[in-house]
PDB file of C-alpha atoms in Angstrom:
ATOM      1  CA  MET I   1      42.255  64.794 -46.119  1.00  0.00           C
ATOM      2  CA  ALA I   2      41.471  62.739 -49.252  1.00  0.00           C
ATOM      3  CA  ILE I   3      38.661  63.959 -51.446  1.00  0.00           C
ATOM      4  CA  ASN I   4      36.502  61.265 -52.989  1.00  0.00           C
ATOM      5  CA  ASN I   5      35.679  61.245 -56.686  1.00  0.00           C
ATOM      6  CA  ASN I   6      32.004  62.325 -56.198  1.00  0.00           C
ATOM      7  CA  GLU I   7      33.074  65.371 -54.204  1.00  0.00           C
ATOM      8  CA  THR I   8      35.637  66.272 -56.870  1.00  0.00           C
ATOM      9  CA  LEU I   9      33.130  65.932 -59.615  1.00  0.00           C
ATOM     10  CA  ASN I  10      30.567  67.957 -57.656  1.00  0.00           C
ATOM     11  CA  HIS I  11      33.227  70.655 -56.946  1.00  0.00           C
ATOM     12  CA  ASN I  12      34.266  70.806 -60.622  1.00  0.00           C
ATOM     13  CA  ASN I  13      30.641  70.942 -61.910  1.00  0.00           C
ATOM     14  CA  THR I  14      29.695  73.704 -59.479  1.00  0.00           C
ATOM     15  CA  LEU I  15      32.678  75.907 -60.223  1.00  0.00           C
ATOM     16  CA  ASN I  16      32.352  75.252 -63.980  1.00  0.00           C
ATOM     17  CA  GLN I  17      28.724  76.422 -63.834  1.00  0.00           C
ATOM     18  CA  PHE I  18      29.874  79.489 -61.978  1.00  0.00           C
ATOM     19  CA  ARG I  19      32.662  80.073 -64.595  1.00  0.00           C
ATOM     20  CA  ASP I  20      30.205  79.633 -67.523  1.00  0.00           C
ATOM     21  CA  PHE I  21      28.938  83.173 -66.885  1.00  0.00           C
ATOM     22  CA  LEU I  22      32.163  84.569 -68.266  1.00  0.00           C
ATOM     23  CA  PRO I  23      31.914  83.700 -72.011  1.00  0.00           C
ATOM     24  CA  TRP I  24      28.445  85.218 -71.960  1.00  0.00           C
ATOM     25  CA  VAL I  25      29.778  88.419 -70.320  1.00  0.00           C
ATOM     26  CA  GLU I  26      32.402  88.610 -73.076  1.00  0.00           C
ATOM     27  CA  GLU I  27      29.586  88.563 -75.709  1.00  0.00           C
ATOM     28  CA  LEU I  28      28.292  91.844 -74.297  1.00  0.00           C
ATOM     29  CA  ARG I  29      31.303  93.769 -75.678  1.00  0.00           C
ATOM     30  CA  GLY I  30      30.266  96.126 -78.435  1.00  0.00           C
ATOM     31  CA  ILE I  31      26.758  96.869 -77.187  1.00  0.00           C
ATOM     32  CA  ASP I  32      25.691 100.263 -78.266  1.00  0.00           C
ATOM     33  CA  ASP I  33      26.242 102.881 -75.633  1.00  0.00           C
ATOM     34  CA  GLU I  34      22.539 103.853 -75.579  1.00  0.00           C
ATOM     35  CA  LEU I  35      21.563 100.244 -74.698  1.00  0.00           C
ATOM     36  CA  TRP I  36      24.013  99.520 -71.860  1.00  0.00           C
ATOM     37  CA  LEU I  37      22.992 102.780 -70.237  1.00  0.00           C
ATOM     38  CA  LYS I  38      19.283 102.458 -70.827  1.00  0.00           C
ATOM     39  CA  PRO I  39      17.081 100.942 -68.013  1.00  0.00           C
ATOM     40  CA  ILE I  40      15.937  97.480 -68.920  1.00  0.00           C
ATOM     41  CA  ALA I  41      12.341  98.425 -67.901  1.00  0.00           C
ATOM     42  CA  SER I  42      10.632 101.311 -66.102  1.00  0.00           C
ATOM     43  CA  GLY I  43      12.068 101.625 -62.605  1.00  0.00           C
ATOM     44  CA  LYS I  44      14.809  99.005 -63.292  1.00  0.00           C
ATOM     45  CA  TRP I  45      18.569  99.303 -63.613  1.00  0.00           C
ATOM     46  CA  ALA I  46      20.450  99.533 -66.835  1.00  0.00           C
ATOM     47  CA  ILE I  47      22.855  96.802 -67.894  1.00  0.00           C
ATOM     48  CA  ARG I  48      25.689  98.955 -66.452  1.00  0.00           C
ATOM     49  CA  GLU I  49      24.082  98.817 -62.931  1.00  0.00           C
ATOM     50  CA  ILE I  50      23.232  95.052 -63.243  1.00  0.00           C
ATOM     51  CA  LEU I  51      26.742  94.140 -64.186  1.00  0.00           C
ATOM     52  CA  THR I  52      28.199  96.334 -61.428  1.00  0.00           C
ATOM     53  CA  HIS I  53      25.805  94.696 -58.909  1.00  0.00           C
ATOM     54  CA  ILE I  54      27.051  91.211 -59.986  1.00  0.00           C
ATOM     55  CA  MET I  55      30.683  92.390 -59.673  1.00  0.00           C
ATOM     56  CA  SER I  56      29.981  93.875 -56.297  1.00  0.00           C
ATOM     57  CA  TRP I  57      28.617  90.587 -54.994  1.00  0.00           C
ATOM     58  CA  ASP I  58      31.665  88.736 -56.420  1.00  0.00           C
ATOM     59  CA  LYS I  59      33.952  91.187 -54.588  1.00  0.00           C
ATOM     60  CA  ASN I  60      32.070  90.713 -51.371  1.00  0.00           C
ATOM     61  CA  SER I  61      32.366  86.970 -51.703  1.00  0.00           C
ATOM     62  CA  LEU I  62      36.098  87.340 -52.541  1.00  0.00           C
ATOM     63  CA  GLU I  63      37.012  89.755 -49.855  1.00  0.00           C
ATOM     64  CA  VAL I  64      34.553  88.883 -46.988  1.00  0.00           C
ATOM     65  CA  MET I  65      32.716  85.641 -47.288  1.00  0.00           C
ATOM     66  CA  VAL I  66      34.950  82.939 -48.846  1.00  0.00           C
ATOM     67  CA  PRO I  67      38.035  83.724 -46.907  1.00  0.00           C
ATOM     68  CA  ASN I  68      36.040  83.034 -43.682  1.00  0.00           C
ATOM     69  CA  MET I  69      34.300  79.932 -44.828  1.00  0.00           C
ATOM     70  CA  VAL I  70      35.751  77.380 -42.379  1.00  0.00           C
ATOM     71  CA  GLU I  71      34.162  74.587 -40.496  1.00  0.00           C
ATOM     72  CA  GLY I  72      31.699  75.882 -37.979  1.00  0.00           C
ATOM     73  CA  ALA I  73      32.015  79.549 -39.031  1.00  0.00           C
ATOM     74  CA  SER I  74      29.053  81.893 -38.447  1.00  0.00           C
ATOM     75  CA  LEU I  75      28.902  84.469 -41.181  1.00  0.00           C
ATOM     76  CA  PHE I  76      26.437  87.119 -42.161  1.00  0.00           C
ATOM     77  CA  PHE I  77      25.587  88.665 -45.522  1.00  0.00           C
ATOM     78  CA  VAL I  78      25.936  92.425 -45.674  1.00  0.00           C
ATOM     79  CA  ASP I  79      22.828  94.595 -45.654  1.00  0.00           C
ATOM     80  CA  ILE I  80      21.538  93.508 -49.076  1.00  0.00           C
ATOM     81  CA  GLN I  81      19.559  96.711 -49.900  1.00  0.00           C
ATOM     82  CA  LYS I  82      22.430  99.004 -48.933  1.00  0.00           C
ATOM     83  CA  HIS I  83      24.960  96.788 -50.819  1.00  0.00           C
ATOM     84  CA  ASN I  84      22.833  96.931 -53.974  1.00  0.00           C
ATOM     85  CA  ASP I  85      22.268 100.655 -53.696  1.00  0.00           C
ATOM     86  CA  ASP I  86      25.940 101.290 -53.241  1.00  0.00           C
ATOM     87  CA  ALA I  87      26.683  99.105 -56.364  1.00  0.00           C
ATOM     88  CA  ALA I  88      24.231 101.101 -58.426  1.00  0.00           C
ATOM     89  CA  ILE I  89      25.891 104.306 -57.320  1.00  0.00           C
ATOM     90  CA  PHE I  90      29.291 102.868 -58.047  1.00  0.00           C
ATOM     91  CA  ALA I  91      28.086 101.934 -61.541  1.00  0.00           C
ATOM     92  CA  GLN I  92      27.846 105.627 -62.457  1.00  0.00           C
ATOM     93  CA  SER I  93      31.663 105.738 -62.312  1.00  0.00           C
ATOM     94  CA  TYR I  94      31.823 103.505 -65.454  1.00  0.00           C
ATOM     95  CA  THR I  95      31.837 105.491 -68.637  1.00  0.00           C
ATOM     96  CA  SER I  96      33.077 102.504 -70.788  1.00  0.00           C
ATOM     97  CA  LEU I  97      31.305  99.133 -71.055  1.00  0.00           C
ATOM     98  CA  ASN I  98      34.653  97.456 -71.843  1.00  0.00           C
ATOM     99  CA  SER I  99      36.200  98.820 -68.638  1.00  0.00           C
ATOM    100  CA  LEU I 100      33.314  97.490 -66.560  1.00  0.00           C
ATOM    101  CA  LEU I 101      33.441  94.113 -68.361  1.00  0.00           C
ATOM    102  CA  ASP I 102      37.260  93.990 -67.696  1.00  0.00           C
ATOM    103  CA  ASP I 103      36.681  94.595 -63.996  1.00  0.00           C
ATOM    104  CA  LEU I 104      33.787  92.137 -63.782  1.00  0.00           C
ATOM    105  CA  VAL I 105      35.808  89.369 -65.475  1.00  0.00           C
ATOM    106  CA  LYS I 106      38.860  90.130 -63.262  1.00  0.00           C
ATOM    107  CA  ALA I 107      36.744  89.929 -60.092  1.00  0.00           C
ATOM    108  CA  ARG I 108      35.028  86.699 -61.126  1.00  0.00           C
ATOM    109  CA  LEU I 109      38.383  85.045 -62.111  1.00  0.00           C
ATOM    110  CA  GLN I 110      39.913  86.040 -58.689  1.00  0.00           C
ATOM    111  CA  LEU I 111      36.844  84.570 -56.874  1.00  0.00           C
ATOM    112  CA  LEU I 112      36.984  81.401 -58.892  1.00  0.00           C
ATOM    113  CA  GLU I 113      40.700  81.056 -57.996  1.00  0.00           C
ATOM    114  CA  LEU I 114      39.914  81.431 -54.363  1.00  0.00           C
ATOM    115  CA  LEU I 115      37.078  79.006 -54.483  1.00  0.00           C
ATOM    116  CA  GLU I 116      39.295  76.418 -56.227  1.00  0.00           C
ATOM    117  CA  GLU I 117      41.690  76.825 -53.385  1.00  0.00           C
ATOM    118  CA  LYS I 118      39.212  76.712 -50.521  1.00  0.00           C
ATOM    119  CA  TYR I 119      36.297  74.580 -51.809  1.00  0.00           C
ATOM    120  CA  ASN I 120      35.589  71.516 -49.714  1.00  0.00           C
ATOM    121  CA  GLU I 121      32.102  70.052 -49.816  1.00  0.00           C
ATOM    122  CA  SER I 122      32.508  68.679 -46.239  1.00  0.00           C
ATOM    123  CA  THR I 123      33.066  72.085 -44.689  1.00  0.00           C
ATOM    124  CA  LYS I 124      29.885  73.322 -43.045  1.00  0.00           C
ATOM    125  CA  PHE I 125      29.239  76.806 -41.834  1.00  0.00           C
ATOM    126  CA  LYS I 126      26.378  79.189 -41.205  1.00  0.00           C
ATOM    127  CA  ILE I 127      25.339  82.314 -42.993  1.00  0.00           C
ATOM    128  CA  ASP I 128      22.637  84.299 -41.385  1.00  0.00           C
ATOM    129  CA  ASN I 129      22.013  81.307 -39.134  1.00  0.00           C
ATOM    130  CA  ASP I 130      21.226  78.974 -42.173  1.00  0.00           C
ATOM    131  CA  GLU I 131      23.424  75.905 -42.767  1.00  0.00           C
ATOM    132  CA  PHE I 132      25.719  76.194 -45.829  1.00  0.00           C
ATOM    133  CA  THR I 133      28.340  74.291 -47.770  1.00  0.00           C
ATOM    134  CA  PHE I 134      30.480  75.746 -50.578  1.00  0.00           C
ATOM    135  CA  HIS I 135      28.149  74.066 -53.065  1.00  0.00           C
ATOM    136  CA  LYS I 136      25.047  75.759 -51.626  1.00  0.00           C
ATOM    137  CA  PHE I 137      26.860  79.110 -51.429  1.00  0.00           C
ATOM    138  CA  VAL I 138      28.055  79.057 -55.035  1.00  0.00           C
ATOM    139  CA  HIS I 139      24.690  77.887 -56.331  1.00  0.00           C
ATOM    140  CA  ILE I 140      22.972  80.964 -54.907  1.00  0.00           C
ATOM    141  CA  PHE I 141      25.197  83.091 -57.062  1.00  0.00           C
ATOM    142  CA  ILE I 142      24.836  80.831 -60.141  1.00  0.00           C
ATOM    143  CA  HIS I 143      21.074  81.343 -59.841  1.00  0.00           C
ATOM    144  CA  HIS I 144      21.632  85.042 -59.287  1.00  0.00           C
ATOM    145  CA  ASP I 145      23.766  85.223 -62.472  1.00  0.00           C
ATOM    146  CA  GLU I 146      21.118  83.307 -64.474  1.00  0.00           C
ATOM    147  CA  HIS I 147      18.356  85.674 -63.273  1.00  0.00           C
ATOM    148  CA  HIS I 148      20.218  88.787 -64.338  1.00  0.00           C
ATOM    149  CA  LYS I 149      21.450  87.212 -67.543  1.00  0.00           C
ATOM    150  CA  ALA I 150      17.862  86.402 -68.511  1.00  0.00           C
ATOM    151  CA  GLN I 151      16.867  90.081 -67.820  1.00  0.00           C
ATOM    152  CA  ILE I 152      19.634  91.336 -70.051  1.00  0.00           C
ATOM    153  CA  VAL I 153      18.995  88.816 -72.853  1.00  0.00           C
ATOM    154  CA  ASP I 154      15.315  89.659 -72.866  1.00  0.00           C
ATOM    155  CA  PHE I 155      16.066  93.376 -72.942  1.00  0.00           C
ATOM    156  CA  LEU I 156      18.595  92.998 -75.798  1.00  0.00           C
ATOM    157  CA  ASP I 157      16.322  90.812 -77.783  1.00  0.00           C
ATOM    158  CA  VAL I 158      13.671  93.600 -77.820  1.00  0.00           C
ATOM    159  CA  TYR I 159      16.192  95.889 -79.431  1.00  0.00           C
ATOM    160  CA  LYS I 160      17.691  93.275 -81.715  1.00  0.00           C
ATOM    161  CA  ASN I 161      14.303  92.778 -83.278  1.00  0.00           C
ATOM    162  CA  LYS I 162      13.435  96.509 -83.865  1.00  0.00           C
TER     163      LYS I 162
END
């Protein structure tokens, strides 16, 4: 099946946006231990839990969702609350920020590789009974990344200015 230039451009832009999270993640290396383990606000996760949460969703996409994104597929997201709670518990196993960042980058690169291989804007499938394309699916996670990145940046800015 031939891919038209607009689809290729859309595909490249979408995946490049998703990939753009990685240079920012690399900038987090060297954060003081007290900061990456400190909750970003009362009742909120620490950077460690946030990054593990993002990695956990990447792994779910890599292992469960993207491999099954074929024309007409009917997929379902996992129990979101349980998935997030499990990620927060798993975060406790990380005693080194660099180790966590290594694992996060590895998972994102694997997911990007799979998306490069499978991405086809004409493929339509359902997730939780909503219509999806690869573009729509990836953009959910681009916005998810941006949300958590903004939380972390705001938190670190407070401590940078002290």
